[in-house]
Short mmCIF file of C-alpha atoms in Angstrom, two decimals:
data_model
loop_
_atom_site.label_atom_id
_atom_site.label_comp_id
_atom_site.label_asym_id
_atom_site.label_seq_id
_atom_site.Cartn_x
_atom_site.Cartn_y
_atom_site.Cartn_z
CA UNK G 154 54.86 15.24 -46.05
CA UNK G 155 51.77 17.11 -44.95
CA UNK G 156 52.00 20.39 -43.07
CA UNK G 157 51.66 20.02 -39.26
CA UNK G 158 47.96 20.39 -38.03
CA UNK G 159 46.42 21.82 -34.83
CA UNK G 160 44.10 20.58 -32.29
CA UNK G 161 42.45 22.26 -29.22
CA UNK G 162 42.69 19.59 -26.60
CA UNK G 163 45.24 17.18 -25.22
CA UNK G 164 45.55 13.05 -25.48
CA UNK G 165 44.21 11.26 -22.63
CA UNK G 166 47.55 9.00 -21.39
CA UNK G 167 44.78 6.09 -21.13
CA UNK G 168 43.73 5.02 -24.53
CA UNK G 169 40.36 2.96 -25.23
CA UNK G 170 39.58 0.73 -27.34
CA UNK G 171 35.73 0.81 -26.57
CA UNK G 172 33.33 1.46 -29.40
CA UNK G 173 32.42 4.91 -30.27
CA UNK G 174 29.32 6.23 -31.47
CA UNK G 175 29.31 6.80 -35.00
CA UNK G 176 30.75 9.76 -36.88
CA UNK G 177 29.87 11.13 -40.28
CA UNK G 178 30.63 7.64 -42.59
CA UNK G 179 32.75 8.52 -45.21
CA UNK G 180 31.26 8.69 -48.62
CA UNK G 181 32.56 7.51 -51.94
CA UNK G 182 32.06 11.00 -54.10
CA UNK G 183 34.24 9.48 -57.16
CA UNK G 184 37.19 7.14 -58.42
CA UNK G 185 39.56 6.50 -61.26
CA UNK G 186 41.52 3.54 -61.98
CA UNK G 187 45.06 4.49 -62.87
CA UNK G 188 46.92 1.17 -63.76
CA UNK G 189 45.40 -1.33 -65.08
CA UNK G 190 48.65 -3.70 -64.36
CA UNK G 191 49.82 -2.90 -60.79
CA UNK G 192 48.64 -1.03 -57.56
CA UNK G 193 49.16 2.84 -56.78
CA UNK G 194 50.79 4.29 -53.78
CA UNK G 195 51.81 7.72 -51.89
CA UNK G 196 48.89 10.41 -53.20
CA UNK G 197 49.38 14.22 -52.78
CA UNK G 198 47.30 16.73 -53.80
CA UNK G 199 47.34 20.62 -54.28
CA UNK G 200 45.81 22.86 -56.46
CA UNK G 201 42.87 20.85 -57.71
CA UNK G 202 45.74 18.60 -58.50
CA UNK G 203 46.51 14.85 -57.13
CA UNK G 204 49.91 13.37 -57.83
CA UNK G 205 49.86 9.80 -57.67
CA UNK G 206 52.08 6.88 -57.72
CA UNK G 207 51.62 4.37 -59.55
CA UNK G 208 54.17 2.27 -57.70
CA UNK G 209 54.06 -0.83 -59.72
CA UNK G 210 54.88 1.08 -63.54
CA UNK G 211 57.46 3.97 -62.66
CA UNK G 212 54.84 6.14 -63.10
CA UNK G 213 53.34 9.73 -62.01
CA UNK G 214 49.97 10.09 -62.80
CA UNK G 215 48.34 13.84 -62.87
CA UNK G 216 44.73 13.70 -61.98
CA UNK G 217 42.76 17.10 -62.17
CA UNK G 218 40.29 16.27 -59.30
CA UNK G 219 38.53 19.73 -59.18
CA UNK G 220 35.11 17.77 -60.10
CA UNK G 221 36.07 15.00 -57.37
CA UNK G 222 33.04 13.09 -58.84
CA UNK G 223 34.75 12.85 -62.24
CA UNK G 224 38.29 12.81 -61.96
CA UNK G 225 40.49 12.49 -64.91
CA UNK G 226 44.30 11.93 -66.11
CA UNK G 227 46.12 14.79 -67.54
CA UNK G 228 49.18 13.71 -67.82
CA UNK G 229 51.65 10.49 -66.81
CA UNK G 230 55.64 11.02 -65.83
CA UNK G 231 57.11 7.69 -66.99
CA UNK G 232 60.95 8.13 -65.55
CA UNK G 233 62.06 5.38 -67.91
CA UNK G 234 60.74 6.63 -71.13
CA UNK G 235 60.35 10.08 -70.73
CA UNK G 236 63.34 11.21 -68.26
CA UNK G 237 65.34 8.50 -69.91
CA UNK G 238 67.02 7.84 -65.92
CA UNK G 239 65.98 4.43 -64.75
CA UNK G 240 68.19 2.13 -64.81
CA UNK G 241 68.46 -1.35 -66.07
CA UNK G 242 68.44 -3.83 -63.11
CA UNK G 243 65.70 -3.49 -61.08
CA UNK G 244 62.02 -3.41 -61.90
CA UNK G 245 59.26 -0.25 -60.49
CA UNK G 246 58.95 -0.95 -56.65
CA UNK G 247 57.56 2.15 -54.89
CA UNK G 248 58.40 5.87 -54.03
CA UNK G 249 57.45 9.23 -52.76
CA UNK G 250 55.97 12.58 -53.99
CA UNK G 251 55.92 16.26 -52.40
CA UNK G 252 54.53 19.43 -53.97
CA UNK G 253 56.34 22.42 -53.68
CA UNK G 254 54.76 25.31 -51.63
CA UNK G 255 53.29 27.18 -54.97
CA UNK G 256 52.24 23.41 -56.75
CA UNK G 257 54.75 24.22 -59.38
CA UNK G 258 57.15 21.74 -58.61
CA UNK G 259 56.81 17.98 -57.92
CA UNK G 260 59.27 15.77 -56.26
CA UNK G 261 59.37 12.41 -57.16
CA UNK G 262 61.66 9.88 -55.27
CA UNK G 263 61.68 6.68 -57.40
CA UNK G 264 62.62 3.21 -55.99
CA UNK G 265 63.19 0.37 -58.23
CA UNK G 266 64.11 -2.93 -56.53
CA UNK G 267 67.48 -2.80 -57.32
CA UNK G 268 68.38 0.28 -54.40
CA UNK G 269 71.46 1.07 -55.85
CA UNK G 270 69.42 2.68 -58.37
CA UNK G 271 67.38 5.73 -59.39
CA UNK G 272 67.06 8.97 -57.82
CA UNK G 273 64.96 12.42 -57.37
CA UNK G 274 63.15 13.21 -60.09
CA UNK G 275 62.11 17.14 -60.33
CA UNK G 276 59.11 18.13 -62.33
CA UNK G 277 58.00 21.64 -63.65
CA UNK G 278 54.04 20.82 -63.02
CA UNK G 279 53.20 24.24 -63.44
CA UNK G 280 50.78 23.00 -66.44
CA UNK G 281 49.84 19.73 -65.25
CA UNK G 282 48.81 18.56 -68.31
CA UNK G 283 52.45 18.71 -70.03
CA UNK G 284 54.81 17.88 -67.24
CA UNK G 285 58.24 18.43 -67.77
CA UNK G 286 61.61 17.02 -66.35
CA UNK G 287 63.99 19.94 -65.16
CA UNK G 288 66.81 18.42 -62.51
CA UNK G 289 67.44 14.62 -62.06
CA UNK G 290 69.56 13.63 -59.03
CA UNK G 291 71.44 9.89 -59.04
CA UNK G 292 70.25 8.42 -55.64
CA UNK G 293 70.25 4.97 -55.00
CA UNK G 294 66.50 3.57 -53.71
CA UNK G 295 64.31 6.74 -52.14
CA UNK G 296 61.31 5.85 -50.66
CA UNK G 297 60.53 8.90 -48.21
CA UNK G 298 60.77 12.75 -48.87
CA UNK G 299 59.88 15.84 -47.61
CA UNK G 300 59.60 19.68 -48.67
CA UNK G 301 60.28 22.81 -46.71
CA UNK G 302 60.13 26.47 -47.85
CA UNK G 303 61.64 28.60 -44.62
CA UNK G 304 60.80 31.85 -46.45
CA UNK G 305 64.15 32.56 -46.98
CA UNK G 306 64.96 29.09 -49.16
CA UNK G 307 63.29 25.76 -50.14
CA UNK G 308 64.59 22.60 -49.10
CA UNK G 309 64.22 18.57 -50.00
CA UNK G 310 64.71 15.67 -47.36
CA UNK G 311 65.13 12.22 -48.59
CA UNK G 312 65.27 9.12 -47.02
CA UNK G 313 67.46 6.70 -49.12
CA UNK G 314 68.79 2.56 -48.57
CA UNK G 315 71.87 3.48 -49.84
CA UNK G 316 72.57 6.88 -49.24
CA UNK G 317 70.62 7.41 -46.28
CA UNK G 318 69.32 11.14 -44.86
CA UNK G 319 70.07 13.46 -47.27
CA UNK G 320 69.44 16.89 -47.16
CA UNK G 321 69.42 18.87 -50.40
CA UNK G 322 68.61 22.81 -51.28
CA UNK G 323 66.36 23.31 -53.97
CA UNK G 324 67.25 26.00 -56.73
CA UNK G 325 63.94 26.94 -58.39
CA UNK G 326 65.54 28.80 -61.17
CA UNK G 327 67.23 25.99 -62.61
CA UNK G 328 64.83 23.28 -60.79
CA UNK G 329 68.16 21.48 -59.48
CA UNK G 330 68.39 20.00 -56.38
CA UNK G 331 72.07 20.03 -54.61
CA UNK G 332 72.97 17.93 -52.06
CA UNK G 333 74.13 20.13 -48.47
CA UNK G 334 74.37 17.47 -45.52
CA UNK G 335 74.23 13.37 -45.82
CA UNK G 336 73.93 11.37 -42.58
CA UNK G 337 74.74 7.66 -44.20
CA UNK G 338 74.48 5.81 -40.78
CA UNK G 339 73.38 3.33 -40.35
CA UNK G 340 73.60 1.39 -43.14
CA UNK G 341 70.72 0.35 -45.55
CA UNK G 342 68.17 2.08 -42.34
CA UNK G 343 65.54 2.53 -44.93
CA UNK G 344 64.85 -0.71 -46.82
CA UNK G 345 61.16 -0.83 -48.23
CA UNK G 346 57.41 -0.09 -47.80
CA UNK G 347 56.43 1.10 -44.76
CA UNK G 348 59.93 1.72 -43.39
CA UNK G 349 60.79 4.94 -42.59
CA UNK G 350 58.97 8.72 -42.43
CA UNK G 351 59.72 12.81 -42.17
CA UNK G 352 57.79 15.54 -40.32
CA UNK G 353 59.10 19.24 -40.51
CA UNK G 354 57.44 21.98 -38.37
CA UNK G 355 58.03 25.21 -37.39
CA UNK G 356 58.34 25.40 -33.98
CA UNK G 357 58.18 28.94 -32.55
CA UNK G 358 62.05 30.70 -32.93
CA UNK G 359 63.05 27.00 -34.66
CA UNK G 360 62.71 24.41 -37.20
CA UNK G 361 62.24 20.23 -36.16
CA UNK G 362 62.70 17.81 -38.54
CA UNK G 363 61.06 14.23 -37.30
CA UNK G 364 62.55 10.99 -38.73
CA UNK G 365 61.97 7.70 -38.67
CA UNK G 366 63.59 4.73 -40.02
CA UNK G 367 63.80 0.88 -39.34
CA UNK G 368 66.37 1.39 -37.46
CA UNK G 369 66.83 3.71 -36.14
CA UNK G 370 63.34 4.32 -34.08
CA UNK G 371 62.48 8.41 -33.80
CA UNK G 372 64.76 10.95 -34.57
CA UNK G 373 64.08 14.35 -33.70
CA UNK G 374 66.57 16.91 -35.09
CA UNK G 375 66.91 21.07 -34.79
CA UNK G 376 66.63 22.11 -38.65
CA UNK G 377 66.89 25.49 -38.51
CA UNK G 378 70.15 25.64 -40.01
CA UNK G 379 69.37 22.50 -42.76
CA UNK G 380 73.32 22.63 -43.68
CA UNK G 381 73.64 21.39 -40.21
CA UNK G 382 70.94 19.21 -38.57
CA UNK G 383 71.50 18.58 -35.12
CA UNK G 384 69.89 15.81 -33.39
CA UNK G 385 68.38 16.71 -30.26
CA UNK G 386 65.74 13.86 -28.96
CA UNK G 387 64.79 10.38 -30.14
CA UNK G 388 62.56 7.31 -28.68
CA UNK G 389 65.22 4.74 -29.85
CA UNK G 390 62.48 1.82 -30.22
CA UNK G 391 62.99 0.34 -34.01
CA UNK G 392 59.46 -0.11 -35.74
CA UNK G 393 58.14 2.58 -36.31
CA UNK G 394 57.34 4.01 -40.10
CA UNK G 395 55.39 7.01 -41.26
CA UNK G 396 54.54 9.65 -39.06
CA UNK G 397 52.10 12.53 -38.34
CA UNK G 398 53.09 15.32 -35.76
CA UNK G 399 50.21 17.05 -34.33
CA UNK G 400 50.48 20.05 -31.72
CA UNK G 401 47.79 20.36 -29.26
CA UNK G 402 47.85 23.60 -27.13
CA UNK G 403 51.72 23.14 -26.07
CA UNK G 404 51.65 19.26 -26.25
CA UNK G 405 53.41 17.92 -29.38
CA UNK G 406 52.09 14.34 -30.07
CA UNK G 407 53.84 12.01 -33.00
CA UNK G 408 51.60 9.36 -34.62
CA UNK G 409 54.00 6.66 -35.99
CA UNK G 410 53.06 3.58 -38.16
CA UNK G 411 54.53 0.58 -36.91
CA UNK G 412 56.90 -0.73 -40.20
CA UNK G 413 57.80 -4.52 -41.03
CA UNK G 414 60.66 -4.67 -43.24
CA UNK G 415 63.66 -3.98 -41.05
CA UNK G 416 61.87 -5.07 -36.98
CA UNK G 417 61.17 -8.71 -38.41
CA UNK G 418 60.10 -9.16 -34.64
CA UNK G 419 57.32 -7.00 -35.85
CA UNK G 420 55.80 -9.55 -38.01
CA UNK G 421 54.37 -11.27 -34.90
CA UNK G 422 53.00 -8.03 -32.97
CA UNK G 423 49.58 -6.76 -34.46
CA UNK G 424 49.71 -3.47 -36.85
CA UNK G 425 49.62 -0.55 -34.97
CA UNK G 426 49.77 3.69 -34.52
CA UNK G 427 52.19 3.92 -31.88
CA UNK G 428 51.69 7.67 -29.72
CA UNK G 429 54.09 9.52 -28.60
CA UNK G 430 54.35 13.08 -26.36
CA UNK G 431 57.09 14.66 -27.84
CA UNK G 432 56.48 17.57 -26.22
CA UNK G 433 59.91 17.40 -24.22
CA UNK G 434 61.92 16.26 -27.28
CA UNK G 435 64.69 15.38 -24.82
CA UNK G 436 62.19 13.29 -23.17
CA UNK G 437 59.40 11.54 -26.12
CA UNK G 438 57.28 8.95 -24.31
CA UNK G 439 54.85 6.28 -25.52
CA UNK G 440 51.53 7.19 -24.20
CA UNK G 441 49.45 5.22 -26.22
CA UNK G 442 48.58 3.07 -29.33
CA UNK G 443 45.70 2.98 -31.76
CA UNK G 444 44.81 -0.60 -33.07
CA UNK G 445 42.55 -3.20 -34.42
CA UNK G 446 43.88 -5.43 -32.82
CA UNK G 447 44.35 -7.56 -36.03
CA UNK G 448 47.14 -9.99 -36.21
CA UNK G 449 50.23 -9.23 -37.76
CA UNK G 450 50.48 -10.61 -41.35
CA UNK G 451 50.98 -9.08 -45.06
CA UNK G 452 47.48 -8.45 -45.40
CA UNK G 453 47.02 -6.68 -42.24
CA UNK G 454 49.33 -3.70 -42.36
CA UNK G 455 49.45 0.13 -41.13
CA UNK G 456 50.29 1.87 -44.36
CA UNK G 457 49.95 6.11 -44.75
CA UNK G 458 48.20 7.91 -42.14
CA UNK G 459 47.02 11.46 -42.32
CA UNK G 460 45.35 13.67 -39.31
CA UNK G 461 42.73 16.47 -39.66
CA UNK G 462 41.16 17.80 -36.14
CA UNK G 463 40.77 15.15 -33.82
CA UNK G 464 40.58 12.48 -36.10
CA UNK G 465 43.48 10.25 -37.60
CA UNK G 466 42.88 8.46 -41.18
CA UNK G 467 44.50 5.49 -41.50
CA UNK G 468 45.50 3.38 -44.17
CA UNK G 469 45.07 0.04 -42.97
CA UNK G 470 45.53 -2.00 -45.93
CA UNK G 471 42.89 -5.15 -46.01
CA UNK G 472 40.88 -3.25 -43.51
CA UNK G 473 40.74 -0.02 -45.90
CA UNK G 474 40.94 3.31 -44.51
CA UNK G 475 40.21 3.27 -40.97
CA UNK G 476 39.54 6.32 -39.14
CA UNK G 477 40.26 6.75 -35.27
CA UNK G 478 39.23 9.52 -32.74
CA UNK G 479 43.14 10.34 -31.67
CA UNK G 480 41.76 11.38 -28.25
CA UNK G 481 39.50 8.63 -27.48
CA UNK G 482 41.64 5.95 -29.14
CA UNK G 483 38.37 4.34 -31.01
CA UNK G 484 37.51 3.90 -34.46
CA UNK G 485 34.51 6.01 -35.39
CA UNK G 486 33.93 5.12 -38.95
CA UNK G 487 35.69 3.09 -41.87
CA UNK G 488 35.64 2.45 -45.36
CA UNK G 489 36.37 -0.72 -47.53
CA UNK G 490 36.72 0.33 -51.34
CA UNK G 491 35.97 -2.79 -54.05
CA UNK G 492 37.50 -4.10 -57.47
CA UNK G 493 40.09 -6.97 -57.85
CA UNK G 494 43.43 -7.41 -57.86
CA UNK G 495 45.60 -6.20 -61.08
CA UNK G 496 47.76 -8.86 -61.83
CA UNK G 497 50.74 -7.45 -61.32
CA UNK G 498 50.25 -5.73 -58.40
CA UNK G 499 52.84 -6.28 -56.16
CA UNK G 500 51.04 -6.51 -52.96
CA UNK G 501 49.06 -9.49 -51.12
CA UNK G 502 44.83 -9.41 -51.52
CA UNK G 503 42.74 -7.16 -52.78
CA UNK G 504 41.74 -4.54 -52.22
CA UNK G 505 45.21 -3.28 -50.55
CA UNK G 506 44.68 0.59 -49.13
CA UNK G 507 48.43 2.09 -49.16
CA UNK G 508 47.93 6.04 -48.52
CA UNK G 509 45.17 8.19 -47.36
CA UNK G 510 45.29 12.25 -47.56
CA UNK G 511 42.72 14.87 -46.34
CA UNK G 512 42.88 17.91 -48.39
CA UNK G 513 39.71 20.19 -47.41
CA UNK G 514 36.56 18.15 -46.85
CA UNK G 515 38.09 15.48 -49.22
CA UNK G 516 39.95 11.92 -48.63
CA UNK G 517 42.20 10.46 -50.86
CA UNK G 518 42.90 7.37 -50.63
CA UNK G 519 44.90 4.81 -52.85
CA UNK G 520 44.59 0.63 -53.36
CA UNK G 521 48.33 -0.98 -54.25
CA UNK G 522 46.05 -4.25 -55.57
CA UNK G 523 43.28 -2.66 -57.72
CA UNK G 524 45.47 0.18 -59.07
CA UNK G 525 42.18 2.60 -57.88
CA UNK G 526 41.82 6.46 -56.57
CA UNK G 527 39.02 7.19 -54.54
CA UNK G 528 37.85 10.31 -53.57
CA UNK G 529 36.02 10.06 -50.42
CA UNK G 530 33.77 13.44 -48.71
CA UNK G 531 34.87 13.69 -44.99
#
């Protein structure tokens, strides 16, 4: 998960959706097609560096995106071939990825669709183009996780269907990651795409770790002692999937994705950013909601969302990256990439925008139909 950003002013409690003039479009600098057979997912980048998922193969793609108008592979992780961990029952599904704080490391939660398989994968990436396996750890189906580095140690969060929250210390000198606190309950809360979400920020003399799961609604715990999470607020509506925190002068304001797999009541309420002031923890309130108003259907679905100043990128599927004014509550500019739908992709339509991340004065955005990066100039 991102770091936390700043912004300089606060939410309005009443939010618009009136047309607003238009910002700077976004631009279409350069692209790469990474699977030819199936879509790509969660994108991270650092260092020059984008990590991306190709959710439908198992597979980690490397792209060296320093020329963003002529990206290119360096390297693939296949977890089946190369780590020799994936098991036998259950075909490439989705996942997560996380940097470390230096780039050197890559997390990679894979989920097959058989959950009571695979696991953390950790990669030495300190030369991209010859990634390496170090630590593998047996974990049922991830699909969320999150890094931390509190100066003193580094830390992994993942979100799992069968395990659940699971908090594990990372060991750089052997690149193992060992499990230090598990919170299993509820059962099976994390279930599939666009289900469930961490945010960890430093919050003055403490640590909060956000969470969100199907069902389990917001979670807000203390993590300053990661051995021993302590849960200390929540908004206990189910629905809600990944999440940006954003802190505004003192306000603390959590943009969550509204998820579908687990709220099935969901499937007839149009795809939304729910808003919440967290800025009581004890007390989060919904003080708003960003939306197309699009109805709710497979096509039509808030994927990743990312926030840089006072602007929120969202992944909005069929309606490609959409990108609201978080203050205003109106969409100021969008962007629709092209291409058709790999045939294995394992998501309805084309073209199907699952993740969106700023990095600098750069988008990146991914397509779960066309299999496509595009790098887009803010």
């Amino acid at each position: 998960m991102r770091p936390l950003r700043s912004g300089a002013a606060a939410l309005a409690l009443s939010i618009s959706l009136a047309p607003a003039a238009a910002a700077r479009p976004l631009r279409a600098v350069g692209s790469i097609t990474l699977s030819q057979t199936g879509g790509v997912g969660q994108v991270e980048v650092r260092n020059r560096v984008a990590a991306v998922n190709q959710r439908d193969d198992g597979v980690v793609a490397l792209v060296d995106v320093q020329n963003p108008a002529r990206p290119k592979v360096l390297a693939r992780f296949d977890a089946a071939e190369e780590g020799g961990h994936a098991g036998t029952g259950g075909t490439p599904y989705d996942g997560d990825l996380a940097f470390s704080s230096d780039g050197n490391f890559l997390f990679y939660a894979r989920q097959t669709s058989d959950y009571s398989e695979e696991g953390l994968h950790v990669l030495d990436v300190s030369d991209p183009a010859a990634p390496r396996e170090v630590f593998y750890q047996p974990q049922g189906g991830m699909l969320r996780l999150a890094y931390h580095d509190d100066g003193d140690a580094e830390w992994v969060v993942t979100l799992d269907a069968i395990a659940g929250l699971v908090v594990s210390r990372f060991e750089r000198t052997t690149g193992a990651t060992v499990p230090v606190h598990v919170d299993a309950l509820p059962a099976l809360k994390v279930g599939g795409p666009a289900s469930a979400g961490i945010a960890i920020e430093e919050d003055e003399d403490r640590t909060l770790m956000y969470v969100t799961t199907g069902r389990t609604g917001l979670q807000v715990f203390d993590f300053t002692n990661p051995l021993m999470p302590e849960e200390i607020g929540s908004w206990p509506q189910i629905g809600l999937a990944d999440i940006e925190v954003v802190r505004e002068g003192k306000r603390r304001l959590v943009y969550a994705a509204t998820e579908y797999w687990f709220d099935r009541t969901s499937n007839n309420v149009p795809p939304e950013v729910v808003v919440l002031d967290a800025t009581d923890v004890g007390d989060i309130r919904r003080v708003g909601t960003l939306s197309l108003g699009r109805p709710a259907a497979p096509e039509t679905r808030v994927q990743g969302i990312d926030a840089a100043g006072k602007l929120l990128y969202v992944a909005h599927s069929s309606e490609g990256v959409v990108v609201f004014d978080r203050r205003r509550g109106r969409v100021v500019t969008r962007h629709q990439a092209s291409g058709g739908k790999n045939e294995n992709a394992g998501v309805p339509g084309a073209p199907y925008a699952l993740d969106a991340e700023v990095y600098g004065r750069l988008l990146y955005t991914t397509d779960g139909a066309t299999g496509r990066l595009t790098i887009l100039r803010r």
